[in-house]
N, CA, C and O of each residue as an XYZ file, in Angstrom:
372
protein
N     -33.551     -0.708    -15.480
C     -34.961     -0.633    -15.106
C     -35.855     -1.175    -16.217
O     -36.968     -1.628    -15.947
N     -35.380     -1.136    -17.471
C     -36.195     -1.658    -18.571
C     -36.452     -3.154    -18.407
O     -37.577     -3.618    -18.595
N     -35.419     -3.900    -18.059
C     -35.572     -5.347    -17.880
C     -36.498     -5.627    -16.700
O     -37.329     -6.534    -16.763
N     -36.359     -4.859    -15.636
C     -37.212     -5.039    -14.458
C     -38.667     -4.746    -14.798
O     -39.562     -5.475    -14.373
N     -38.906     -3.696    -15.553
C     -40.273     -3.351    -15.951
C     -40.865     -4.428    -16.853
O     -42.013     -4.838    -16.679
N     -40.075     -4.877    -17.808
C     -40.583     -5.826    -18.802
C     -40.778     -7.229    -18.226
O     -41.857     -7.807    -18.353
N     -39.748     -7.770    -17.601
C     -39.799     -9.172    -17.184
C     -40.386     -9.395    -15.795
O     -40.894    -10.478    -15.502
N     -40.319     -8.375    -14.938
C     -40.857     -8.523    -13.585
C     -42.167     -7.754    -13.401
O     -42.778     -7.799    -12.334
N     -42.592     -7.045    -14.461
C     -43.839     -6.278    -14.445
C     -43.847     -5.229    -13.329
O     -44.848     -5.058    -12.633
N     -42.716     -4.528    -13.167
C     -42.609     -3.490    -12.139
C     -42.743     -2.115    -12.785
O     -42.178     -1.859    -13.848
N     -43.482     -1.252    -12.142
C     -43.747      0.103    -12.635
C     -42.468      0.937    -12.556
O     -41.975      1.194    -11.458
N     -41.919      1.367    -13.701
C     -40.669      2.132    -13.673
C     -40.797      3.495    -13.001
O     -39.790      4.079    -12.601
N     -42.010      4.010    -12.872
C     -42.170      5.323    -12.239
C     -41.983      5.261    -10.723
O     -41.800      6.292    -10.075
N     -42.029      4.053    -10.159
C     -41.807      3.905     -8.717
C     -40.644      2.945     -8.434
O     -40.569      2.337     -7.366
N     -39.749      2.823     -9.405
C     -38.559      1.986     -9.255
C     -37.369      2.883     -8.951
O     -37.098      3.832     -9.687
N     -36.664      2.588     -7.876
C     -35.476      3.365     -7.496
C     -34.228      2.534     -7.779
O     -34.206      1.326     -7.541
N     -33.191      3.194     -8.288
C     -31.939      2.518     -8.628
C     -30.770      3.314     -8.060
O     -30.731      4.540     -8.167
N     -29.826      2.611     -7.459
C     -28.575      3.224     -7.004
C     -27.429      2.431     -7.611
O     -27.428      1.201     -7.562
N     -26.459      3.124     -8.180
C     -25.298      2.482     -8.793
C     -24.060      2.871     -7.995
O     -23.796      4.053     -7.776
N     -23.316      1.879     -7.571
C     -22.071      2.108     -6.833
C     -20.923      1.488     -7.616
O     -20.998      0.328     -8.022
N     -19.868      2.253     -7.826
C     -18.686      1.763     -8.530
C     -17.629      1.355     -7.514
O     -17.359      2.078     -6.556
N     -17.042      0.195     -7.735
C     -15.922     -0.259     -6.913
C     -14.749     -0.502     -7.848
O     -14.862     -1.244     -8.824
N     -13.635      0.123     -7.547
C     -12.434     -0.029     -8.361
C     -12.060     -1.513     -8.452
O     -12.048     -2.203     -7.433
N     -11.757     -2.015     -9.652
C     -11.391     -3.428     -9.817
C     -10.207     -3.869     -8.946
O     -10.049     -5.059     -8.673
N      -9.384     -2.919     -8.514
C      -8.283     -3.248     -7.596
C      -8.817     -3.587     -6.199
O      -8.136     -4.243     -5.411
N     -10.047     -3.133     -5.900
C     -10.622     -3.304     -4.560
C     -11.747     -4.335     -4.513
O     -12.386     -4.504     -3.474
N     -11.995     -5.026     -5.629
C     -13.044     -6.052     -5.671
C     -12.350     -7.382     -5.918
O     -11.621     -7.534     -6.898
N     -12.573     -8.333     -5.039
C     -11.870     -9.608     -5.120
C     -12.835    -10.753     -5.394
O     -13.955    -10.778     -4.884
N     -12.380    -11.698     -6.207
C     -13.130    -12.914     -6.508
C     -12.111    -14.034     -6.672
O     -11.123    -13.879     -7.391
N     -12.346    -15.142     -6.017
C     -11.412    -16.250     -6.127
C     -10.026    -15.926     -5.606
O      -9.039    -16.491     -6.076
N      -9.938    -15.014     -4.631
C      -8.671    -14.692     -4.010
C      -7.808    -13.684     -4.748
O      -6.707    -13.364     -4.299
N      -8.300    -13.175     -5.888
C      -7.545    -12.179     -6.651
C      -8.453    -11.007     -6.988
O      -9.671    -11.151     -7.090
N      -7.833     -9.843     -7.157
C      -8.628     -8.673     -7.547
C      -9.132     -8.852     -8.976
O      -8.552     -9.599     -9.764
N     -10.207     -8.164     -9.292
C     -10.709     -8.206    -10.670
C      -9.679     -7.649    -11.637
O      -9.592     -8.094    -12.781
N      -8.898     -6.674    -11.181
C      -7.832     -6.126    -12.025
C      -6.845     -7.234    -12.387
O      -6.409     -7.329    -13.534
N      -6.492     -8.073    -11.410
C      -5.576     -9.184    -11.668
C      -6.210    -10.222    -12.591
O      -5.526    -10.826    -13.418
N      -7.522    -10.424    -12.446
C      -8.242    -11.348    -13.332
C      -8.366    -10.768    -14.744
O      -8.478    -11.510    -15.719
N      -8.345     -9.442    -14.841
C      -8.548     -8.792    -16.136
C      -9.984     -8.898    -16.612
O     -10.246     -9.016    -17.809
N     -10.915     -8.857    -15.664
C     -12.331     -8.978    -16.012
C     -13.160     -8.020    -15.166
O     -12.633     -7.295    -14.322
N     -14.449     -8.031    -15.406
C     -15.396     -7.186    -14.678
C     -16.403     -8.059    -13.955
O     -16.490     -9.263    -14.198
N     -17.150     -7.451    -13.079
C     -18.204     -8.164    -12.382
C     -19.301     -7.178    -12.001
O     -19.189     -5.979    -12.257
N     -20.353     -7.691    -11.392
C     -21.435     -6.842    -10.892
C     -22.111     -7.561     -9.744
O     -21.971     -8.771     -9.570
N     -22.840     -6.792     -8.970
C     -23.734     -7.336     -7.952
C     -25.016     -6.531     -8.024
O     -25.015     -5.320     -7.802
N     -26.095     -7.200     -8.331
C     -27.412     -6.570     -8.383
C     -28.213     -7.090     -7.204
O     -28.285     -8.298     -6.977
N     -28.806     -6.194     -6.468
C     -29.592     -6.537     -5.290
C     -30.923     -5.816     -5.443
O     -30.976     -4.589     -5.360
N     -31.993     -6.562     -5.665
C     -33.302     -5.954     -5.912
C     -34.310     -6.497     -4.904
O     -34.284     -7.675     -4.545
N     -35.186     -5.622     -4.463
C     -36.250     -6.019     -3.553
C     -37.592     -5.848     -4.245
O     -37.872     -4.807     -4.840
N     -38.419     -6.887     -4.160
C     -39.764     -6.859     -4.738
C     -40.737     -7.411     -3.702
O     -40.338     -8.118     -2.776
N     -41.998     -7.086     -3.864
C     -43.023     -7.614     -2.961
C     -43.168     -9.115     -3.216
O     -43.303     -9.556     -4.357
N     -43.135     -9.889     -2.127
C     -43.211    -11.341     -2.287
C     -44.525    -11.767     -2.922
O     -45.581    -11.180     -2.689
N     -44.415    -12.808     -3.729
C     -45.587    -13.361     -4.388
C     -46.037    -12.619     -5.629
O     -47.055    -12.980     -6.218
N     -45.305    -11.584     -6.049
C     -45.733    -10.814     -7.227
C     -45.095    -11.317     -8.513
O     -45.425    -10.833     -9.596
N     -44.186    -12.285     -8.410
C     -43.558    -12.849     -9.596
C     -43.498    -14.363     -9.480
O     -43.343    -14.914     -8.390
N     -43.623    -15.023    -10.621
C     -43.532    -16.480    -10.651
C     -42.067    -16.907    -10.693
O     -41.182    -16.092    -10.954
N     -41.820    -18.185    -10.435
C     -40.457    -18.713    -10.528
C     -39.928    -18.582    -11.952
O     -38.744    -18.309    -12.149
N     -40.790    -18.774    -12.940
C     -40.365    -18.627    -14.338
C     -39.979    -17.186    -14.647
O     -39.012    -16.947    -15.371
N     -40.728    -16.219    -14.105
C     -40.377    -14.806    -14.299
C     -39.031    -14.487    -13.653
O     -38.200    -13.795    -14.241
N     -38.825    -14.993    -12.447
C     -37.552    -14.762    -11.758
C     -36.393    -15.374    -12.542
O     -35.342    -14.750    -12.688
N     -36.582    -16.578    -13.039
C     -35.543    -17.249    -13.823
C     -35.215    -16.461    -15.090
O     -34.044    -16.255    -15.406
N     -36.241    -16.023    -15.814
C     -36.029    -15.243    -17.043
C     -35.355    -13.911    -16.729
O     -34.495    -13.452    -17.480
N     -35.746    -13.300    -15.626
C     -35.164    -12.021    -15.216
C     -33.674    -12.167    -14.922
O     -32.861    -11.390    -15.422
N     -33.321    -13.152    -14.119
C     -31.915    -13.347    -13.765
C     -31.071    -13.646    -14.998
O     -29.953    -13.146    -15.124
N     -31.595    -14.451    -15.898
C     -30.871    -14.749    -17.144
C     -30.655    -13.472    -17.950
O     -29.555    -13.225    -18.445
N     -31.696    -12.666    -18.082
C     -31.601    -11.416    -18.850
C     -30.628    -10.436    -18.199
O     -29.898     -9.734    -18.899
N     -30.611    -10.382    -16.871
C     -29.692     -9.490    -16.154
C     -28.245     -9.881    -16.434
O     -27.417     -9.020    -16.731
N     -27.934    -11.172    -16.344
C     -26.564    -11.619    -16.613
C     -26.166    -11.332    -18.057
O     -25.037    -10.917    -18.316
N     -27.077    -11.548    -18.992
C     -26.776    -11.256    -20.398
C     -26.544     -9.762    -20.607
O     -25.613     -9.372    -21.312
N     -27.379     -8.929    -20.000
C     -27.261     -7.475    -20.172
C     -25.955     -6.950    -19.569
O     -25.260     -6.152    -20.198
N     -25.620     -7.395    -18.358
C     -24.363     -6.949    -17.750
C     -23.160     -7.478    -18.527
O     -22.144     -6.791    -18.634
N     -23.263     -8.675    -19.062
C     -22.184     -9.210    -19.880
C     -21.925     -8.343    -21.102
O     -20.775     -8.077    -21.449
N     -23.000     -7.901    -21.758
C     -22.860     -7.006    -22.919
C     -22.321     -5.642    -22.488
O     -21.420     -5.096    -23.124
N     -22.866     -5.103    -21.422
C     -22.478     -3.779    -20.939
C     -21.011     -3.723    -20.504
O     -20.306     -2.754    -20.786
N     -20.564     -4.767    -19.819
C     -19.220     -4.771    -19.245
C     -18.198     -5.530    -20.083
O     -17.029     -5.613    -19.708
N     -18.626     -6.082    -21.206
C     -17.691     -6.838    -22.041
C     -17.334     -8.188    -21.442
O     -16.184     -8.622    -21.513
N     -18.314     -8.845    -20.857
C     -18.098    -10.117    -20.174
C     -17.953     -9.888    -18.681
O     -17.494     -8.832    -18.246
N     -18.350    -10.891    -17.895
C     -18.271    -10.768    -16.439
C     -17.662    -12.026    -15.833
O     -17.789    -13.122    -16.379
N     -17.001    -11.849    -14.700
C     -16.421    -12.956    -13.938
C     -17.548    -13.881    -13.496
O     -18.669    -13.436    -13.253
N     -17.243    -15.167    -13.395
C     -18.273    -16.130    -12.987
C     -18.794    -15.868    -11.579
O     -19.891    -16.309    -11.237
N     -18.030    -15.162    -10.764
C     -18.475    -14.793     -9.419
C     -19.167    -13.429     -9.447
O     -18.808    -12.520     -8.700
N     -20.148    -13.308    -10.307
C     -21.013    -12.124    -10.371
C     -22.361    -12.548     -9.803
O     -22.728    -13.720     -9.876
N     -23.097    -11.595     -9.239
C     -24.313    -11.979     -8.523
C     -25.493    -11.073     -8.830
O     -25.355     -9.857     -8.967
N     -26.654    -11.701     -8.934
C     -27.932    -10.996     -8.981
C     -28.826    -11.699     -7.962
O     -28.992    -12.918     -8.008
N     -29.388    -10.937     -7.062
C     -30.211    -11.507     -6.001
C     -31.523    -10.742     -5.920
O     -31.541     -9.519     -5.777
N     -32.612    -11.481     -6.015
C     -33.942    -10.890     -5.887
C     -34.466    -11.246     -4.497
O     -34.686    -12.417     -4.188
N     -34.662    -10.227     -3.668
C     -35.235    -10.416     -2.332
C     -36.744    -10.237     -2.451
O     -37.216     -9.196     -2.907
N     -37.493    -11.243     -2.044
C     -38.947    -11.105     -1.997
C     -39.318    -10.705     -0.569
O     -39.115    -11.460      0.381
N     -39.861     -9.509     -0.448
C     -40.120     -8.885      0.847
C     -41.633     -8.743      1.058
O     -42.351     -8.419      0.112
N     -42.126     -8.978      2.271
C     -43.553     -8.776      2.529
C     -43.964     -7.330      2.239
O     -43.211     -6.398      2.521
N     -45.142     -7.152      1.684
C     -45.629     -5.807      1.353
C     -45.643     -4.903      2.588
O     -45.387     -3.704      2.479
N     -45.937     -5.465      3.748
C     -45.997     -4.674      4.981
C     -44.629     -4.139      5.398
O     -44.548     -3.249      6.245
N     -43.551     -4.671      4.813
C     -42.203     -4.230      5.178
C     -41.794     -2.945      4.471
O     -40.791     -2.332      4.834
N     -42.561     -2.531      3.464
C     -42.245     -1.299      2.736
C     -42.835     -0.106      3.462
O     -43.918     -0.198      4.040
N     -42.130      1.010      3.434
C     -42.661      2.193      4.090
C     -42.338      3.447      3.333
O     -42.718      4.539      3.757
């Protein structure tokens, strides 16, 4: 949430986060499990109100996310993903 607050200018008091763990034996990339690859990965899926961030902010955010997960997990498989969904404000409830 720190990176999201800093680089995307999102209020951490109204930011919700859910973390799900998937056993490396059950996560596959390139036709092999992560356990077989001997590496880690992540998938980050974030929703923000459309038009509230510039392309440069999104680019810096994604770069920082990959760097942070790489440090946290001791490196990540190239098939790791971070996706920012820009959602209309009216879609939030």
